[in-house]
Coordinates of C-alpha atoms and ligand atoms in Angstrom, one line a residue:
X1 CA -11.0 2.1 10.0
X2 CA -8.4 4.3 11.7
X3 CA -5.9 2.3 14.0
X4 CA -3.9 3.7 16.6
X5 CA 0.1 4.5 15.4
X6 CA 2.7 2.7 17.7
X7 CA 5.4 5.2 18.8
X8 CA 9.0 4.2 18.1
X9 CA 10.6 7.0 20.2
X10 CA 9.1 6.9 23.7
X11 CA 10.6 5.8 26.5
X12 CA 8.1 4.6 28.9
X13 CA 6.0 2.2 28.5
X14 CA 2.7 2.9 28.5
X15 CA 0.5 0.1 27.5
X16 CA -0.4 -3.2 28.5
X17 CA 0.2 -6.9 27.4
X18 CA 0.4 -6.6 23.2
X19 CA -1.3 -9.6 22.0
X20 CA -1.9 -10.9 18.4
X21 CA -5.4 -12.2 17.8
X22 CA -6.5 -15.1 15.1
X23 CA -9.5 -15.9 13.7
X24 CA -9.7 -18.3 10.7
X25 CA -13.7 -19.0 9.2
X26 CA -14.0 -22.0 7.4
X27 CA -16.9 -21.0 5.6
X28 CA -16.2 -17.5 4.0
X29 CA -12.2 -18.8 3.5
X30 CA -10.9 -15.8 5.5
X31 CA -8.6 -14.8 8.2
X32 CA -9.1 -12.1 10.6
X33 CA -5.8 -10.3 12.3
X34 CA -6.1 -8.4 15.5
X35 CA -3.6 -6.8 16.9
X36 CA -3.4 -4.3 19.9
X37 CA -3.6 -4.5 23.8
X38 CA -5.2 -7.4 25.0
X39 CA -8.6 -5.7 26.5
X40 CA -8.4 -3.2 23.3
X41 CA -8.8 -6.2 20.8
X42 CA -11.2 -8.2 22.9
X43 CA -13.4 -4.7 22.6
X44 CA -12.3 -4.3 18.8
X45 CA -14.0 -7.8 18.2
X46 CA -16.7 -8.0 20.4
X47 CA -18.2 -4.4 18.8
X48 CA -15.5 -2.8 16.8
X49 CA -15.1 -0.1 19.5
X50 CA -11.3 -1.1 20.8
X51 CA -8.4 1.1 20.0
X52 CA -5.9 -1.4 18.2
X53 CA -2.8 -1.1 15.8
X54 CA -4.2 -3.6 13.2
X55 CA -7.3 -5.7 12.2
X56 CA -7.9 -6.9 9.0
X57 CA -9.9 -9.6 7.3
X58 CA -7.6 -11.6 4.1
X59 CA -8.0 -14.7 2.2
X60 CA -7.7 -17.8 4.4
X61 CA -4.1 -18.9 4.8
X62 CA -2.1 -15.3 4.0
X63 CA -0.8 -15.1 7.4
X64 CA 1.1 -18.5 6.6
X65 CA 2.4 -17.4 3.0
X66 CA 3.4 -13.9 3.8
X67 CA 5.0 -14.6 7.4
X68 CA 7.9 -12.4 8.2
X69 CA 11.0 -14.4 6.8
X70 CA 14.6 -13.3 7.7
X71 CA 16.9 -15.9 7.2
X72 CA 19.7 -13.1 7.5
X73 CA 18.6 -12.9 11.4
X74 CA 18.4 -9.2 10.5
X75 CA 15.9 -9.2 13.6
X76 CA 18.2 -10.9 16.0
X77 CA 20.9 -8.2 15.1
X78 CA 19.1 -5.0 16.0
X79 CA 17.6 -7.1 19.0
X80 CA 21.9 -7.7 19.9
X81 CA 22.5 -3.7 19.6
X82 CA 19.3 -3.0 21.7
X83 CA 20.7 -5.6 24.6
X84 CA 24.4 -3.6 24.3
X85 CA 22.6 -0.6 25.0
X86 CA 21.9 -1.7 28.2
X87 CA 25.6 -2.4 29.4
X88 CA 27.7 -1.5 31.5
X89 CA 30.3 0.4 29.0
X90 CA 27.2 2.9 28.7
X91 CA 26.5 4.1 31.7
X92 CA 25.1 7.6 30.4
X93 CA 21.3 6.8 29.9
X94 CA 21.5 9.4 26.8
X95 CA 23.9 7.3 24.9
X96 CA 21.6 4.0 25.6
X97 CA 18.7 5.7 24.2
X98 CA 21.5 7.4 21.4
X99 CA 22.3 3.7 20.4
X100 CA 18.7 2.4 20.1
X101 CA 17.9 5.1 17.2
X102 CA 18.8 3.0 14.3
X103 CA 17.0 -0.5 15.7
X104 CA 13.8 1.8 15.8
X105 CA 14.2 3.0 12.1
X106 CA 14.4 -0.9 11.5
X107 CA 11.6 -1.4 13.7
X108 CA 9.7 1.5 12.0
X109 CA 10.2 0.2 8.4
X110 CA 8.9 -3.4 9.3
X111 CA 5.6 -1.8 11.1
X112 CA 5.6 0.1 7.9
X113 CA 5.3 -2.9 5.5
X114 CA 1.6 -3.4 7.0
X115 CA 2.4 -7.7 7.1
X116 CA 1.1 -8.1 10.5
X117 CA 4.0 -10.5 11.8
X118 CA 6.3 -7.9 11.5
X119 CA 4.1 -5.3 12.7
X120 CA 3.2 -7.6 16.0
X121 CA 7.0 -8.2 16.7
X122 CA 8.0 -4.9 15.9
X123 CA 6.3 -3.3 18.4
X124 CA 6.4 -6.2 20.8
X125 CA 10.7 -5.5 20.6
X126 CA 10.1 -2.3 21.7
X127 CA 7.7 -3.1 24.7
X128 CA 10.3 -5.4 26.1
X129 CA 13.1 -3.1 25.6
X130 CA 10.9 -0.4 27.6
X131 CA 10.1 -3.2 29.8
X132 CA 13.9 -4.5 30.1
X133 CA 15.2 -1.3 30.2
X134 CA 15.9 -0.6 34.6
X135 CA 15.7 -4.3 35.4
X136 CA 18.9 -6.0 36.6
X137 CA 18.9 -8.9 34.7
X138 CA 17.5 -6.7 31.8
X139 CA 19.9 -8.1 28.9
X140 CA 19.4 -11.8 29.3
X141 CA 15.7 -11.5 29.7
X142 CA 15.3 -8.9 27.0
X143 CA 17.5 -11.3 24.5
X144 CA 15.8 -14.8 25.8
X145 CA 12.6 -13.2 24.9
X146 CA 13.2 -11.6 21.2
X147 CA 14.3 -14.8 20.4
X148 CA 11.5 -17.2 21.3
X149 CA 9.5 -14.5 19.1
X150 CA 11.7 -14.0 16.4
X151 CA 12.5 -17.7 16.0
X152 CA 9.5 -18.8 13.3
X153 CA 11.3 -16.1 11.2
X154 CA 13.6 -17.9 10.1
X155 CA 12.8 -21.4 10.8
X156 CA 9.9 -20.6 8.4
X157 CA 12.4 -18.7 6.2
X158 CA 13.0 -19.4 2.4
X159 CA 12.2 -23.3 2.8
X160 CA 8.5 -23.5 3.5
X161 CA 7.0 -26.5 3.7
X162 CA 3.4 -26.7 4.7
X163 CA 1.3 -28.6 6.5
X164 CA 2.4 -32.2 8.2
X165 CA 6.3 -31.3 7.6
X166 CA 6.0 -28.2 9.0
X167 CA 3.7 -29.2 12.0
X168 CA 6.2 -31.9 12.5
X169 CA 9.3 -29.4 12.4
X170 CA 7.4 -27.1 14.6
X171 CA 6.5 -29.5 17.9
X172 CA 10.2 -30.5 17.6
X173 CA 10.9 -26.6 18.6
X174 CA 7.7 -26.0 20.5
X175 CA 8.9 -25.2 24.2
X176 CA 6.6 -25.5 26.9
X177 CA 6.1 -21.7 27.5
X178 CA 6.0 -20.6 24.2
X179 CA 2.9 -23.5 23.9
X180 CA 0.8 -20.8 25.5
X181 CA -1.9 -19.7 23.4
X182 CA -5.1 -18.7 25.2
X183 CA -8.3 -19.6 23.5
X184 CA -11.1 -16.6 23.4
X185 CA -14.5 -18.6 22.8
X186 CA -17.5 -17.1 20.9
X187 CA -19.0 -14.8 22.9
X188 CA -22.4 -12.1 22.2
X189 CA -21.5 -10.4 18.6
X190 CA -18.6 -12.0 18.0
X191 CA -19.5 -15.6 16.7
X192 CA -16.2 -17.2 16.3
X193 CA -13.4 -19.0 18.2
X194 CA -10.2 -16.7 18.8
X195 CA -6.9 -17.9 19.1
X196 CA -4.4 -15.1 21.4
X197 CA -0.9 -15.0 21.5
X198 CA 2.0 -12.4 22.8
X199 CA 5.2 -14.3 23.8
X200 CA 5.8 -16.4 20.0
X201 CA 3.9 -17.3 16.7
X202 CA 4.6 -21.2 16.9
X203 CA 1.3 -21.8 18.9
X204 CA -0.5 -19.4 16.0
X205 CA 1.0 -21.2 13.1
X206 CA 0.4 -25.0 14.7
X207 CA -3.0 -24.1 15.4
X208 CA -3.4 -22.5 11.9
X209 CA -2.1 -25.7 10.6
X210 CA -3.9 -28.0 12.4
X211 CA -7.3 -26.6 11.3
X212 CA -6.3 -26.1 7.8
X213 CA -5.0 -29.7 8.0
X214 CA -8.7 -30.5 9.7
X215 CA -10.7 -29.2 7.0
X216 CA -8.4 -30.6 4.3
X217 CA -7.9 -27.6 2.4
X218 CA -4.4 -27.5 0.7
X219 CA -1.9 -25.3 -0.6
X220 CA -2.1 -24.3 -4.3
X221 CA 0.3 -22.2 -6.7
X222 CA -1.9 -20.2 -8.6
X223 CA -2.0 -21.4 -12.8
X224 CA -2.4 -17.5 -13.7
X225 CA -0.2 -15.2 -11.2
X226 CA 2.2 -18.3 -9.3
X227 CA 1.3 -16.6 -6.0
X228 CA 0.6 -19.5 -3.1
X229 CA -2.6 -19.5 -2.1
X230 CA -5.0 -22.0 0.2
X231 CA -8.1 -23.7 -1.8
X232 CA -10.8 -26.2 -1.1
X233 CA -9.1 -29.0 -2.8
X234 CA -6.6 -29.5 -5.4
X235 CA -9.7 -28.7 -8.0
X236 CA -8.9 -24.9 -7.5
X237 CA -6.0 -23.9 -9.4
X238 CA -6.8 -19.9 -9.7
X239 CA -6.2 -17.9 -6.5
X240 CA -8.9 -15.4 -7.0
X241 CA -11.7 -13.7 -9.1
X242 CA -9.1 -11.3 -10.9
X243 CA -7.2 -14.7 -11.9
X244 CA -10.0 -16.6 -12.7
X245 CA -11.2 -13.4 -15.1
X246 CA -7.6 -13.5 -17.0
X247 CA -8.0 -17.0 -17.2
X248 CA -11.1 -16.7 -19.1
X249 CA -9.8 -13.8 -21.2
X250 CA -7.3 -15.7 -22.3
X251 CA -9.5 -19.0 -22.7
X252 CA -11.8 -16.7 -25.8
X253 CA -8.0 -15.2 -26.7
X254 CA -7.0 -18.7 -27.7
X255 CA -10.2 -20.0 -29.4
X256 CA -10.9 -16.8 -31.7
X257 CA -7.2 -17.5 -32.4
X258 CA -8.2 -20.8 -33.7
X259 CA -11.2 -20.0 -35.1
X260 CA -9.0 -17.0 -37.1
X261 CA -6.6 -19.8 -38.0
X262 CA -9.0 -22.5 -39.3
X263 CA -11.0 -20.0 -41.4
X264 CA -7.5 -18.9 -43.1
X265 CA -6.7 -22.1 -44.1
X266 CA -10.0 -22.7 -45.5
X267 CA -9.7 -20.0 -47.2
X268 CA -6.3 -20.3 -48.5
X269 CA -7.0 -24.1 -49.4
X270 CA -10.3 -23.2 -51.6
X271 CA -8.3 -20.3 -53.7
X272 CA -5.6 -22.8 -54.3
X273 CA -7.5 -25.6 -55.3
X274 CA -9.6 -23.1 -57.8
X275 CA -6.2 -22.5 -59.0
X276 CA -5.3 -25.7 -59.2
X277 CA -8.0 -27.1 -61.2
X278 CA -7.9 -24.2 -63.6
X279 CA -4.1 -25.5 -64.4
X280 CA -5.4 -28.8 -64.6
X281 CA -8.1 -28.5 -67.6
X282 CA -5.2 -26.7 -69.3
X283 CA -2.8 -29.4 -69.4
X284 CA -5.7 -32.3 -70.1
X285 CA -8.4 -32.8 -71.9
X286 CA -10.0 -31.8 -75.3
X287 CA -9.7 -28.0 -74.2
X288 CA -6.0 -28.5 -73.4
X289 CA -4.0 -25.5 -74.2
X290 CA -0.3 -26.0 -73.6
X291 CA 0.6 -22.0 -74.1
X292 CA -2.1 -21.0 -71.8
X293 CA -1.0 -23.7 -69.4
X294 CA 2.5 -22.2 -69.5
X295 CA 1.4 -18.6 -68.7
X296 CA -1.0 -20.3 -65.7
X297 CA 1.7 -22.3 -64.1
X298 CA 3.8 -19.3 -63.7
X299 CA 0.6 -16.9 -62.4
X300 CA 0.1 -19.9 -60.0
X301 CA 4.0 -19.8 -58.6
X302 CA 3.2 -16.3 -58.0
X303 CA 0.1 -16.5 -56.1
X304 CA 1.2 -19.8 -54.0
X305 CA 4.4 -17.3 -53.0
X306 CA 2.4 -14.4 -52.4
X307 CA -0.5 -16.3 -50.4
X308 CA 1.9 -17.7 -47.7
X309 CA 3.3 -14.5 -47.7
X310 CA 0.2 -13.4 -47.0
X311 CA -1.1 -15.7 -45.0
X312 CA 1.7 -15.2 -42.5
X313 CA 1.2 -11.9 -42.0
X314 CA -2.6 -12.2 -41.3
X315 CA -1.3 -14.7 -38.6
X316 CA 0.7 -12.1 -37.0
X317 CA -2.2 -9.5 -37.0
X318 CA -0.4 -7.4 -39.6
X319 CA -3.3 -7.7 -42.1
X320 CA -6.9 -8.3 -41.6
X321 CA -8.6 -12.1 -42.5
X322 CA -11.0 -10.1 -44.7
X323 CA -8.0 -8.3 -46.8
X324 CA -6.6 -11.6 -47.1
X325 CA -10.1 -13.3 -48.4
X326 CA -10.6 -10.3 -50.7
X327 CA -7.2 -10.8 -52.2
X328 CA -8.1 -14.0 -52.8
X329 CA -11.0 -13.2 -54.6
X330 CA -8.7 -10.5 -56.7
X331 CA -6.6 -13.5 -57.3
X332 CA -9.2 -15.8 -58.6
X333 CA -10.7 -12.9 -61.4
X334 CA -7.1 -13.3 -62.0
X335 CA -7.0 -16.6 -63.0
X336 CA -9.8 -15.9 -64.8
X337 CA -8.9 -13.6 -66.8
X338 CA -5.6 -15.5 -68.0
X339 CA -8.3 -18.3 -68.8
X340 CA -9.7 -16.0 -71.1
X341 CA -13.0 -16.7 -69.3
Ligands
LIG1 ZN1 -3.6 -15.8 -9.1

């Protein structure tokens, strides 16, 4: 899918109301991100056919995990340069424009990192710069709006806490006009609800976490990468197939481990006891033979040295089991022959 490439350096506006589009299917665990002028996206998800900046389809709660955070109020900054290019020390329109070059290399580089919160309110600060530019009152209304968008940015920020804290934190900050969310219901090709917003995210993210909170999914950290992700129940520790495939390679990892490790110590406990008991008829019994017994005992302090040596090293991959087992069996004809067998 090609998307249209928003234009950092022009300086008319030329489009209409940018809005940010949500849908969230329950079924299939996905989201769906549109973004692009309001009639564009309505087209873009009624056939596909709109001319847009973004749409994409991602596991069901990224837009929540990888929100734009900037508890630095890196955005707030640029958005304070853009509003003192509109004063009165710079009356040269030139020079405005002059000062506004390094906000829209900021402004470029977040559209760039393809997370669609930055993307939206990156180009959303440069339609209401365009927008502010030649009105009077241009400044205030330029500022009072950046900040009702850029606000979820950091009250988000580092600290997230999901789901009824985070509903609870957001209604406290909710204002009335930033409520505004309009509500697109399924219509012809397009089967599900849609929720729309321009002027801030908080109406996005409480309705996100009201439905999430609805279907009683939760938030997980994945047992394999760490990443956050948003499962069925606290059941699903793994955030996706890739995960759930390491998981299971390491799962047969382990157990052949065991199953290496068992069969050594078998095999290291048979050749010892064969060893032992050939030690043992030395020292007792009617075929006792003390000098023989002598010679054995110190073969045996030799292999019981050399065969956790060994052993050891087989554990650490450095030999094969089956060198190991056929220096064993070396051992034994060993034995053997010292027994004069
Ligand atoms: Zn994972």
């Amino acid at each position: 899918m090609i998307f249209m490439e928003y234009d950092f350096s022009k300086q008319e506006r030329r489009l209409g109301k940018i809005v940010f589009a949500l849908t969230l299917d329950r079924k299939k665990m996905t989201e769906r991100i549109v973004i692009g002028e309001t009639n564009e996206t309505r087209r873009q998800l009624e056939d596909g056919t709109g001319n847009i900046f973004y749409d994409r389809t991602r596991p069901l709660g990224k837009f929540l995990i990888d929100f734009e955070t900037d508890t630095g109020m890196e955005w707030n900054r640029n958005a304070m340069t853009l509003r003192e290019s509109y004063g009165k020390a710079i009356p040269l329109e030139a020079a405005r424009w002059k000062m506004a070059v390094p906000v829209a290399d900021f402004l470029r580089g977040k559209y760039a990192s393809g997370e669609p919160s930055a993307l939206f309110a990156a180009i959303r600060t440069w339609e209401e710069y365009l927008n502010c530019f030649h009105l009077n009152h241009g400044a205030d209304m330029l500022i009072r709006r950046l900040s009702a968008l850029y606000r979820p940015f950091f009250l988000y920020g580092g600290n997230r806490t999901w789901q009824e804290e985070a509903t609870a934190a957001l209604s406290k900050v909710l204002r009335e006009e930033e409520a505004a969310v309009e509500l697109w219901y399924p219509v012809l090709k397009r089967s599900f609800e849609c929720v729309v917003a321009s002027a801030s995210f908080l109406p996005l993210i409480a309705y996100y976490l009201h439905k999430i909170e609805e279907w009683g999914f939760v938030f997980q950290k994945c047992k394999v990468c760490g990443n956050d992700f948003l499962a069925r129940s606290r059941h699903y520790e793994l955030c996706s197939d890739d995960c759930r495939k390491k998981q299971a390679v390491e799962a047969k990892r382990e157990f052949d481990e065991r199953a290496k490790n068992d069969r050594l110590e078998q095999l290291h406990e048979a050749a010892y006891y064969y060893w032992y008991n050939r030690l043992r008829k030395l020292k007792r019994g009617e075929a006792a033979d003390l000098e023989k017994a002598a010679a054995v005992g110190e073969a045996f302090a030799a292999f019981r040295k050399e065969a956790v040596k060994r052993k050891s090293m087989v554990k650490r991959g450095e030999m094969k089991l089956t060198d190991f087992s056929s220096w064993l069996v070396g051992q034994q004809n060993e034995v053997d022959r010292l027994m004069g067998e």
